[in-house]
Coordinates of C-alpha atoms in Angstrom, one line a residue:
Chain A
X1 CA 97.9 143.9 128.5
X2 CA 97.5 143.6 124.8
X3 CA 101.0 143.2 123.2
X4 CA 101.4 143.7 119.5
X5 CA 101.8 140.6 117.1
X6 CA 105.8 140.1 116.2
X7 CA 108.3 137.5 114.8
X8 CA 107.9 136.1 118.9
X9 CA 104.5 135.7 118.3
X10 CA 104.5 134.5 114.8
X11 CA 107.1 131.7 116.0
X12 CA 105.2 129.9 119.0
X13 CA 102.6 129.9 116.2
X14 CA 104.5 128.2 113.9
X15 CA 106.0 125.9 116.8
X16 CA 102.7 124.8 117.4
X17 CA 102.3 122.8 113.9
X18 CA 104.5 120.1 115.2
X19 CA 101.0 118.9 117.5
X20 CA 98.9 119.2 114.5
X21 CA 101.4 117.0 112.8
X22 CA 101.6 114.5 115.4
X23 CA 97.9 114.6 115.3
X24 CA 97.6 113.6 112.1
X25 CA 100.1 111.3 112.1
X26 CA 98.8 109.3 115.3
X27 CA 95.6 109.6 114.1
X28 CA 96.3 108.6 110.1
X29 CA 98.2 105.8 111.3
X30 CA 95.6 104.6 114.2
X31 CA 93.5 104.9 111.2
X32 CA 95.3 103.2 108.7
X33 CA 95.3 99.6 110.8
X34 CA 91.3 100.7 111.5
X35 CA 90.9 101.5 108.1
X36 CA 92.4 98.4 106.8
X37 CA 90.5 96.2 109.5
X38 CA 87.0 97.9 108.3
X39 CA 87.7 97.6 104.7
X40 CA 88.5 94.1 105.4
X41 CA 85.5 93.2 107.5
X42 CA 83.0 95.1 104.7
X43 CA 84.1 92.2 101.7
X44 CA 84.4 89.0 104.3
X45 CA 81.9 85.9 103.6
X46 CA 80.6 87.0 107.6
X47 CA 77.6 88.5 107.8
X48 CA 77.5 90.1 110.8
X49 CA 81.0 91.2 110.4
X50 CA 79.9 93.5 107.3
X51 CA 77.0 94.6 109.3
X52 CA 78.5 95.8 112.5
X53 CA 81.5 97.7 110.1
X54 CA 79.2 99.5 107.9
X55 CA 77.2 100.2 110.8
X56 CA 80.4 101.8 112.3
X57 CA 81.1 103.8 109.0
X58 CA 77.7 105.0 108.6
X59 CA 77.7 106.5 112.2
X60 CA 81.0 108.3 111.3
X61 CA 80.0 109.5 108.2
X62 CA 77.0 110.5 109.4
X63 CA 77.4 112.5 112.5
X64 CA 79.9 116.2 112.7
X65 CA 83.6 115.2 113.6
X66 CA 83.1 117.4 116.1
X67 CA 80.5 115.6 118.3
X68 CA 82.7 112.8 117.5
X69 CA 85.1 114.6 119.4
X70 CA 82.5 116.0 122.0
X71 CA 81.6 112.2 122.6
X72 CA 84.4 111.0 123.1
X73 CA 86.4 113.7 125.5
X74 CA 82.6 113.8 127.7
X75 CA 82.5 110.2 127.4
X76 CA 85.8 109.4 129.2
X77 CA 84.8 111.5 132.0
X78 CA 81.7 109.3 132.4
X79 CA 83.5 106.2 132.2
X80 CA 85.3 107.4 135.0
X81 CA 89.0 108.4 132.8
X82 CA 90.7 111.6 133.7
X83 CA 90.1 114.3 130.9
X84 CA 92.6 114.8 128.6
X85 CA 92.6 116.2 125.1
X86 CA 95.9 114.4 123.5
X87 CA 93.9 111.2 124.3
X88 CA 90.8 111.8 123.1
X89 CA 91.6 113.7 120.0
X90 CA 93.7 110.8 119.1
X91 CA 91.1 108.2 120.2
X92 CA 88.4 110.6 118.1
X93 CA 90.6 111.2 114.9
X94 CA 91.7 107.3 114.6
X95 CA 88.3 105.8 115.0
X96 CA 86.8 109.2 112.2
X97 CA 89.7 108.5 110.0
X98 CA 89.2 104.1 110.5
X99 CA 85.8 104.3 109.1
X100 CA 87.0 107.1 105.9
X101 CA 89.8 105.0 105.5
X102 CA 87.3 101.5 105.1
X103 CA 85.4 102.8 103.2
X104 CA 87.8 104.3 100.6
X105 CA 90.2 101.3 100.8
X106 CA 86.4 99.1 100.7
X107 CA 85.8 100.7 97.2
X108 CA 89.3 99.7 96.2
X109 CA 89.5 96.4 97.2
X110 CA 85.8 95.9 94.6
X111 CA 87.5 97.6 92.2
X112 CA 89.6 94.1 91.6
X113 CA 88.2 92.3 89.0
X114 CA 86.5 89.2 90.3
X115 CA 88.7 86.8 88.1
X116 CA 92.1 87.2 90.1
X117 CA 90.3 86.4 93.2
X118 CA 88.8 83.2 91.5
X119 CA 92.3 82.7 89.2
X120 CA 94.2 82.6 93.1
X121 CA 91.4 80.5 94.5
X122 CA 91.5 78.4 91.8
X123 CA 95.2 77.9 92.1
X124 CA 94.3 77.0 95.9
X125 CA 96.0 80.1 97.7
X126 CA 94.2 80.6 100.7
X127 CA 92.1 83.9 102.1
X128 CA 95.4 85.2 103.6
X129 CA 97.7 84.7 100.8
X130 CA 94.8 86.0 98.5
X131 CA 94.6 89.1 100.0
X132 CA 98.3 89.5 100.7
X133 CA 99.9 88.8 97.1
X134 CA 96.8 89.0 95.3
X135 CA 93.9 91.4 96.0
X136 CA 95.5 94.5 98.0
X137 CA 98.7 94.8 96.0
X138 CA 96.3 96.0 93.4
X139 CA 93.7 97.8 95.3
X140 CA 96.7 99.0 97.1
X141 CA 97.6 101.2 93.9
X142 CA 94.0 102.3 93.2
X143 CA 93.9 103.5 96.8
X144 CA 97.1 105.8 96.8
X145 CA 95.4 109.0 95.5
X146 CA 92.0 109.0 97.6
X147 CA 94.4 108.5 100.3
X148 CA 95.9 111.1 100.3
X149 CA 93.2 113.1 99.8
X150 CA 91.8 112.1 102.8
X151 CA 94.9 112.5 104.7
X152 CA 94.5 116.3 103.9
X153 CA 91.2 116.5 105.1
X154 CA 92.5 114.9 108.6
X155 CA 94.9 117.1 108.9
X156 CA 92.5 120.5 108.3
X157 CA 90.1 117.9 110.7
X158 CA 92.6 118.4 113.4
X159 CA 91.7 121.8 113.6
X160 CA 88.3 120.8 115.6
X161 CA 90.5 119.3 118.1
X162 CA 91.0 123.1 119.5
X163 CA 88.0 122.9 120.7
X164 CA 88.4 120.6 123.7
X165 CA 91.4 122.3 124.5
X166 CA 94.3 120.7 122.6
X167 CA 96.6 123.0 122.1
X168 CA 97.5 122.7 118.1
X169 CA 97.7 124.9 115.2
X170 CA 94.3 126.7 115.6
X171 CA 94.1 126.6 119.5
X172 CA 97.6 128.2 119.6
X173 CA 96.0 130.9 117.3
X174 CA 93.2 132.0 119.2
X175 CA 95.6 132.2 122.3
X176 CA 98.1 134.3 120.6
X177 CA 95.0 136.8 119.3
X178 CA 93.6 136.8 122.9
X179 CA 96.7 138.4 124.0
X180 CA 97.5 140.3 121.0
X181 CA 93.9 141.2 119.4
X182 CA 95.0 140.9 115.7
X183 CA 93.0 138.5 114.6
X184 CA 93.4 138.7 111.2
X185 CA 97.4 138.5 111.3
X186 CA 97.0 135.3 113.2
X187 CA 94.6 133.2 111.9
X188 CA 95.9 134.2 108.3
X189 CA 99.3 133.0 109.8
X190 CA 97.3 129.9 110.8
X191 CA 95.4 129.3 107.7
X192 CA 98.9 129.8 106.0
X193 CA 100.7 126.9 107.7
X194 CA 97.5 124.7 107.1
X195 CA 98.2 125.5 103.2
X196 CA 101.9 124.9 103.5
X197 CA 100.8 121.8 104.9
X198 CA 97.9 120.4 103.1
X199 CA 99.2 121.7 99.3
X200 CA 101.8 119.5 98.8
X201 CA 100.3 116.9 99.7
X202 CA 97.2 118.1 97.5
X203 CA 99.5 118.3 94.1
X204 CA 101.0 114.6 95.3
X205 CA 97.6 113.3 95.1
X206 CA 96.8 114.8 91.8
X207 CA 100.2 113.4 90.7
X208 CA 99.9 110.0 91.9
X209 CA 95.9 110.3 90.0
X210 CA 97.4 110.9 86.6
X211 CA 99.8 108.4 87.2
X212 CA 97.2 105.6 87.7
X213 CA 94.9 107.0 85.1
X214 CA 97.9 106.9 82.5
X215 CA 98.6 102.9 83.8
X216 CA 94.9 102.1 83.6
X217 CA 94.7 103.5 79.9
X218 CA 97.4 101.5 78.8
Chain B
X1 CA 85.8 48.3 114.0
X2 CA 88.1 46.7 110.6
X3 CA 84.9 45.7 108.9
X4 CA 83.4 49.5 109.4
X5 CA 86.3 51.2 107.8
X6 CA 86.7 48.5 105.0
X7 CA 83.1 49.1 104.2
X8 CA 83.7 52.9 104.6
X9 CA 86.8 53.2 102.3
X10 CA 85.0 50.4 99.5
X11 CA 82.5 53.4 99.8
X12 CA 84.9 55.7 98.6
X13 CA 86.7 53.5 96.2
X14 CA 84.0 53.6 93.5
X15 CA 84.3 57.3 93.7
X16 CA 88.3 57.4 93.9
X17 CA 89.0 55.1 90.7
X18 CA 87.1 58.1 88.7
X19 CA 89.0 61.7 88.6
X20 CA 85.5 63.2 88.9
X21 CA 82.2 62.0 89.9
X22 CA 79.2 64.1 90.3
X23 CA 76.0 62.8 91.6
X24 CA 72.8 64.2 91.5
X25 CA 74.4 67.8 91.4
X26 CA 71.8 70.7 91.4
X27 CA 72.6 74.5 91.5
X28 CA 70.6 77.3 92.0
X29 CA 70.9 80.9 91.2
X30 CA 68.2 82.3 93.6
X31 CA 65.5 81.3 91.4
X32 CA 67.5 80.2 88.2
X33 CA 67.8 76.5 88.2
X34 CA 71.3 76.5 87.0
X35 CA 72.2 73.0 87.2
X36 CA 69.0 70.0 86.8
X37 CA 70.3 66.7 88.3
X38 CA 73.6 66.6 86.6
X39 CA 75.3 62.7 86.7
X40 CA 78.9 62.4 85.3
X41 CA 81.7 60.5 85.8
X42 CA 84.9 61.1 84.6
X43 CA 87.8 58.5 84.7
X44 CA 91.3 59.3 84.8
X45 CA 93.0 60.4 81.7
X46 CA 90.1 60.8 79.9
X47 CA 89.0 64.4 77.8
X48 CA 85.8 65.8 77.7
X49 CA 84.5 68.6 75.8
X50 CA 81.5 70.6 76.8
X51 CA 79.4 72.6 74.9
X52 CA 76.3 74.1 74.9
X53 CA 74.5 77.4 73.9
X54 CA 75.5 80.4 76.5
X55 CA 73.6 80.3 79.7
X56 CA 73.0 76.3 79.1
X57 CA 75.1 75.9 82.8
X58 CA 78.5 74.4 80.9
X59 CA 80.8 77.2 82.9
X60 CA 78.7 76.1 86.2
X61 CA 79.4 72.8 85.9
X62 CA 83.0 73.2 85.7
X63 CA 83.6 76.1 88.2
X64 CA 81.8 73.5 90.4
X65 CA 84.3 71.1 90.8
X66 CA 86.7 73.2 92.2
X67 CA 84.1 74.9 94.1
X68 CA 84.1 78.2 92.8
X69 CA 80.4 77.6 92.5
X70 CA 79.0 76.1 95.7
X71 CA 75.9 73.3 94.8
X72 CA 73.0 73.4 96.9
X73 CA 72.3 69.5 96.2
X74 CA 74.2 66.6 95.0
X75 CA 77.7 65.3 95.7
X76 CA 80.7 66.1 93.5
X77 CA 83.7 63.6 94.2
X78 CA 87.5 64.8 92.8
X79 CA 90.3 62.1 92.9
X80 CA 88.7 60.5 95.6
X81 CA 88.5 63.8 98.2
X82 CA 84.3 64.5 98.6
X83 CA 84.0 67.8 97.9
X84 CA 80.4 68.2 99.4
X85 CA 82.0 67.0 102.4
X86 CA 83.9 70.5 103.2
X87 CA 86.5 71.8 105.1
X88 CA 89.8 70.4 104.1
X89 CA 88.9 68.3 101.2
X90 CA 88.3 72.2 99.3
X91 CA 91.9 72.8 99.6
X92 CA 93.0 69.9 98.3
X93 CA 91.2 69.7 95.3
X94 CA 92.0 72.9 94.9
X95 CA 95.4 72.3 94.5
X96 CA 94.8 69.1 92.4
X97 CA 92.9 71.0 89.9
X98 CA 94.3 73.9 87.7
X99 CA 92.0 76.3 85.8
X100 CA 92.1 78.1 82.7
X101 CA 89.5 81.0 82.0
X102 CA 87.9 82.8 79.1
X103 CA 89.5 86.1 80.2
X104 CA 92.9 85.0 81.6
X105 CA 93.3 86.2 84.7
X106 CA 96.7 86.5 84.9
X107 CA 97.9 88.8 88.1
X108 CA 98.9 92.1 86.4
X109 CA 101.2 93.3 88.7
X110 CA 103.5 90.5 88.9
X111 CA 105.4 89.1 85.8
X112 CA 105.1 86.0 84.1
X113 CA 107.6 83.6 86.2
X114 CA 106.2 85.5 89.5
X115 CA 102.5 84.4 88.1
X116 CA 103.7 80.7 88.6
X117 CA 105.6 80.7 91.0
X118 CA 103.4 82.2 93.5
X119 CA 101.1 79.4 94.3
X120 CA 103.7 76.1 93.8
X121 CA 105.8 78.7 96.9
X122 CA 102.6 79.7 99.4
X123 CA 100.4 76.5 98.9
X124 CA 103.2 73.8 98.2
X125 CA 105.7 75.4 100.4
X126 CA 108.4 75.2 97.6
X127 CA 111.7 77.2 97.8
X128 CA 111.8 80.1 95.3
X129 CA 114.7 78.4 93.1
X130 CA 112.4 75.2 93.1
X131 CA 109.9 77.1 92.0
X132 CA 111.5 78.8 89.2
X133 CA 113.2 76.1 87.6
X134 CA 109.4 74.3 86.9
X135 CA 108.3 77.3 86.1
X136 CA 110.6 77.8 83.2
X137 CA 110.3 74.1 82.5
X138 CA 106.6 74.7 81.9
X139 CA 107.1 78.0 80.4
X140 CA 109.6 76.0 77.7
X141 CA 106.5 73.6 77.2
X142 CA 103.9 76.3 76.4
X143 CA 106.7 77.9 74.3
X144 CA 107.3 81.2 75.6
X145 CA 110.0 80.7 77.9
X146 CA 111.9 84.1 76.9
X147 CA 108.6 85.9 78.2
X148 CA 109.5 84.7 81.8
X149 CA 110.7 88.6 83.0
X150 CA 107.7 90.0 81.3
X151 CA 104.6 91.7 82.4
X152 CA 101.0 89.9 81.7
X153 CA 99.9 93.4 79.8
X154 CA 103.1 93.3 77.6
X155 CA 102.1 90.1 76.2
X156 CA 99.3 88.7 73.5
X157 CA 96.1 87.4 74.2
X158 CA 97.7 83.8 72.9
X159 CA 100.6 84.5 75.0
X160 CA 98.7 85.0 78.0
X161 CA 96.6 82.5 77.8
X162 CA 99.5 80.0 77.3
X163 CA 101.0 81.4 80.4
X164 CA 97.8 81.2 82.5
X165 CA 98.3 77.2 81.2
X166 CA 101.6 77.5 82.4
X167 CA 100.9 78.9 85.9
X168 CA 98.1 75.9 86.1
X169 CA 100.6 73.2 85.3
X170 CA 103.4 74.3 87.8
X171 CA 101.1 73.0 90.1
X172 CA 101.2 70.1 89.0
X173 CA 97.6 69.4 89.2
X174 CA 96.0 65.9 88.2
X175 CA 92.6 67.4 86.5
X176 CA 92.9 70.5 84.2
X177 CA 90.0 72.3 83.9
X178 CA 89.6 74.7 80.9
X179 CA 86.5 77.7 80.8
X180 CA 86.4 78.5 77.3
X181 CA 90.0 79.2 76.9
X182 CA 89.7 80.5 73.5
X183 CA 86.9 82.4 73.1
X184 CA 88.3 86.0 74.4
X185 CA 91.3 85.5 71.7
X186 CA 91.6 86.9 68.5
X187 CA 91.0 84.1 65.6
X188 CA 94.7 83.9 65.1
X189 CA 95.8 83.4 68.2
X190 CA 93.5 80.7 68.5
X191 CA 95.9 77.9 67.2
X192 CA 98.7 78.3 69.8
X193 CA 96.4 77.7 72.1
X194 CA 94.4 75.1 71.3
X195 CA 98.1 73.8 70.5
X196 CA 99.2 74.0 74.0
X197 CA 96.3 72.0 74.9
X198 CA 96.4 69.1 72.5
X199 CA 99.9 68.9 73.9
X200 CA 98.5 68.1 77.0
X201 CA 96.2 65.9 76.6
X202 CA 98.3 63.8 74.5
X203 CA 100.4 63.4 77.5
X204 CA 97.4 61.7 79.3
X205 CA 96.1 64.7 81.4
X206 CA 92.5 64.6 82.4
X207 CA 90.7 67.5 81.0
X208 CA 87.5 69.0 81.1
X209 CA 87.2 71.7 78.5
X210 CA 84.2 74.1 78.1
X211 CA 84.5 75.3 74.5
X212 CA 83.1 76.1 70.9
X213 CA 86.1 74.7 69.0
X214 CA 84.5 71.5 67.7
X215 CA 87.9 70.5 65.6
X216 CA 89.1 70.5 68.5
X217 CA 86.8 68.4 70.2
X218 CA 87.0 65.7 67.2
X219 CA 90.4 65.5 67.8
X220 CA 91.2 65.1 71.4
X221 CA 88.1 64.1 72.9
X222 CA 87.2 60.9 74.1
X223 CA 83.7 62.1 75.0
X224 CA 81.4 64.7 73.8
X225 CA 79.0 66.6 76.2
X226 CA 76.5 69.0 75.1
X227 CA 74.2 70.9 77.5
X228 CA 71.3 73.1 77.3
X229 CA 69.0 74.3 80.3
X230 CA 71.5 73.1 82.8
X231 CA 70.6 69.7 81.8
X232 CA 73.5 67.2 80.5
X233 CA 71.0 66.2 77.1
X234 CA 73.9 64.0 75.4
X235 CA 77.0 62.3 75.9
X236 CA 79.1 60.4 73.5
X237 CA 82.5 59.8 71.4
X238 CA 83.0 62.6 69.1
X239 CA 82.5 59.8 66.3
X240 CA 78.6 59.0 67.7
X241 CA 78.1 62.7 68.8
X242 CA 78.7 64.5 65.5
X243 CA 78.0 61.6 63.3
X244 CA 74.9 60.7 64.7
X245 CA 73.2 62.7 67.5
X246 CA 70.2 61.7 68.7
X247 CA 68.4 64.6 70.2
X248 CA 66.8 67.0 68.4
X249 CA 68.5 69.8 70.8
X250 CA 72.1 68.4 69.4
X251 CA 71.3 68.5 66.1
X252 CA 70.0 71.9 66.3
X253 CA 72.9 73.1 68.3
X254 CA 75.5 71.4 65.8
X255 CA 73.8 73.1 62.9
X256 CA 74.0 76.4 64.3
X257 CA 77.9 76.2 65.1
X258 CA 78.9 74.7 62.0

């Protein structure tokens, strides 16, 4: 029943990049409050607050986003949840991309010098309005590049997410080549759409670099 | 129950007659004895000058009183709020205190009239045209009111320092505090500023000033400090402190600096 590769074939393909996208997106925006709440809990005056989040972002860093994935698909079924791949991919992805995201937008938030968090103290604004007006408005611009960045890595990242059966870009791909047997047509079609995807986004992020390097000189 | 709170607030009023009274105030740096037993009192109105050699605790002392630097031992009283005692009493001296520091610290990403309006709108609750209008008035007073739609990096070190004066002022705090103000500017933007802060002190504001401008100090203050080792070593009128110190310490410092 092998059936040659075609324009049919090459279209549910494509089709499929629209669950890649909205993997990334769940999982880049899951990760952007996560991200934000770890980055946040690394500078507080709370000790144990800094520990338990770099504990979390030295686990994630640490360990293949693929058992992260394996862990938490298996680990649902033990907790008694039905098994399903949208769900844990996106539960996986948002908590991998939460600690990347601290940890990046951590490094931002130091990169403020000291004296505008002591000029806003000093003028008796108060840890919210601080951080609001004050601190991330301006670790907010140092972040936009490595942000991006990362968001490219998530969305090649997604790929893994084939392997517990969510049906996205790559998983799509190996179906289409079990019933066709060209492997070589379809995952360079899949590679392909992973560059249309990630490139632009790869020259944004080396746009948006200059930029800030050209303000910073100044 | 009358006679306990008379007695409590009679406590206090010693304090609250003085804009700043520290007692007994010691600070550590993990081992570095930063501050050794420091005793000052400060009435209203009145203009110190601090100096000292670098690393003698004269920053410390200052960034103290608003509690950038937290003391391990002592108590530090501001316009009658105890500072040692926490919690609220932070806040409000916070807001009764405005600070001016070496390096400016103006918030780059905001322009001048957003710098001072920020704090008078999120801490004071004022409305934005409220805000605006003393901002200007206070920008007209430090004499760059036409830099108002400007950015902090588009201005000169003199100008940005004046504004950082500004944004203190549209507080509308009771006790100025100044961190060597002059000491990142180039020599001729020195002036302006020091300008800007004679102004204010000849309209009666309480200042404590951490600086190396001893003209200065001759003409506004009413007392001289000078500290080495985090240890006050003298205190007197500019007259008795330049004409005739008595520590050995003083004299050497005063013939090194002049």
């Amino acid at each position: 029943m092998i059936r040659p590769f075609g324009w049919n074939e090459f279209l549910i393909i494509v089709m499929a990049a629209q669950w890649t996208i909205a993997l990334s997106a769940i999982a880049f925006a899951g990760g952007g409050v996560g991200g934000l709440l770890i980055a946040l809990a690394r500078v507080c005056d709370i000790r144990p607050l800094r520990l338990a989040s770099l504990a979390f972002i030295r686990v994630f860093q640490g360990t293949p986003l693929l058992m992260q994935l394996f862990l938490v698909f298996f680990g649902m079924n033990i907790l008694g949840l039905a098994i399903n791949p949208w769900i844990a991919a996106a539960i996986a992805l948002t908590l991998h991309a939460s600690a990347f995201l601290g940890e990046i937008w951590r490094g931002c938030i130091d990169a403020v010098p000291p004296g505008q968090r002591e000029a806003s103290t000093a003028l008796g604004l108060r840890y919210y309005n601080r951080m609001r007006y004050i601190i991330l408005p301006q670790a907010a611009r140092i972040a936009v590049a490595p942000t991006v960045g990362f968001l490219v890595q998530l969305i090649k990242g997604t790929s893994l997410a084939a392997i517990i059966g969510f049906t996205e870009l790559t998983r799509q791909g190996q179906i289409i080549n079990n019933a066709t047997f060209s492997p070589f047509m379809v995952f360079g079609t899949v590679a392909a759409i992973y560059f249309v995807l990630c490139w632009p986004l790869s020259l944004l992020a080396q746009r948006m670099e200059n930029k800030f390097s050209r303000a910073t000189q100044r | 129950m009358t006679e306990v709170t008379a007695n409590a607030s009679a406590d206090v009023r010693g304090a609250s007659d003085l804009a700043v009274c520290m007692e007994g105030v010691n600070k550590w740096y993990a081992e570095f004895h930063a501050l050794k037993d420091i005793n000052l009192s400060v009435n209203r109105g009145e203009r110190i000058v601090i100096c000292g050699p670098s690393g003698s605790g004269k920053s410390t002392l200052i960034r103290c009183i608003n509690q950038l630097e937290v003391i391990q031992k002592g108590r530090i009283v501001v316009d009658g709020h105890d500072l040692t005692a926490g919690g609220k009493n932070v806040d409000i001296i916070r807001q009764e205190t405005g600070m001016v520091f070496q390096s400016f610290n103006l918030f780059p990403h905001m322009t001048v009239l957003e710098n001072c309006t920020l704090a008078p709108m999120k801490v004071r609750g004022k409305s934005k045209a409220e805000a605006e209008t003393t901002a200007r008035q206070y920008l007209e007073r430090v004499r760059i009111p036409e830099q108002a739609a400007k950015y902090p990096a588009q201005l000169s070190g003199g100008q940005q320092q004046r504004v950082a004066i500004a944004r203190a002022l549209c507080m509308n705090p009771k006790i100025m505090l100044f961190d060597e103000p002059t000491s990142a500017l180039d020599p001729e933007m020195v002036k302006e500023v020091l300008d800007t802060m004679i102004d204010l002190a000849n309209e009666g504001m309480t200042m404590l000033c951490v600086t190396h401008e001893m003209g200065f100090a001759r003409q506004v203050a009413d007392r001289v400090i000078f500290m080495d080792r985090g240890e006050i070593v003298e205190i007197g009128t500019p007259d008795e402190f330049f004409g005739n110190p008595k520590h050995e310490r003083t004299r050497n410092f005063l013939g090194q600096i002049s």
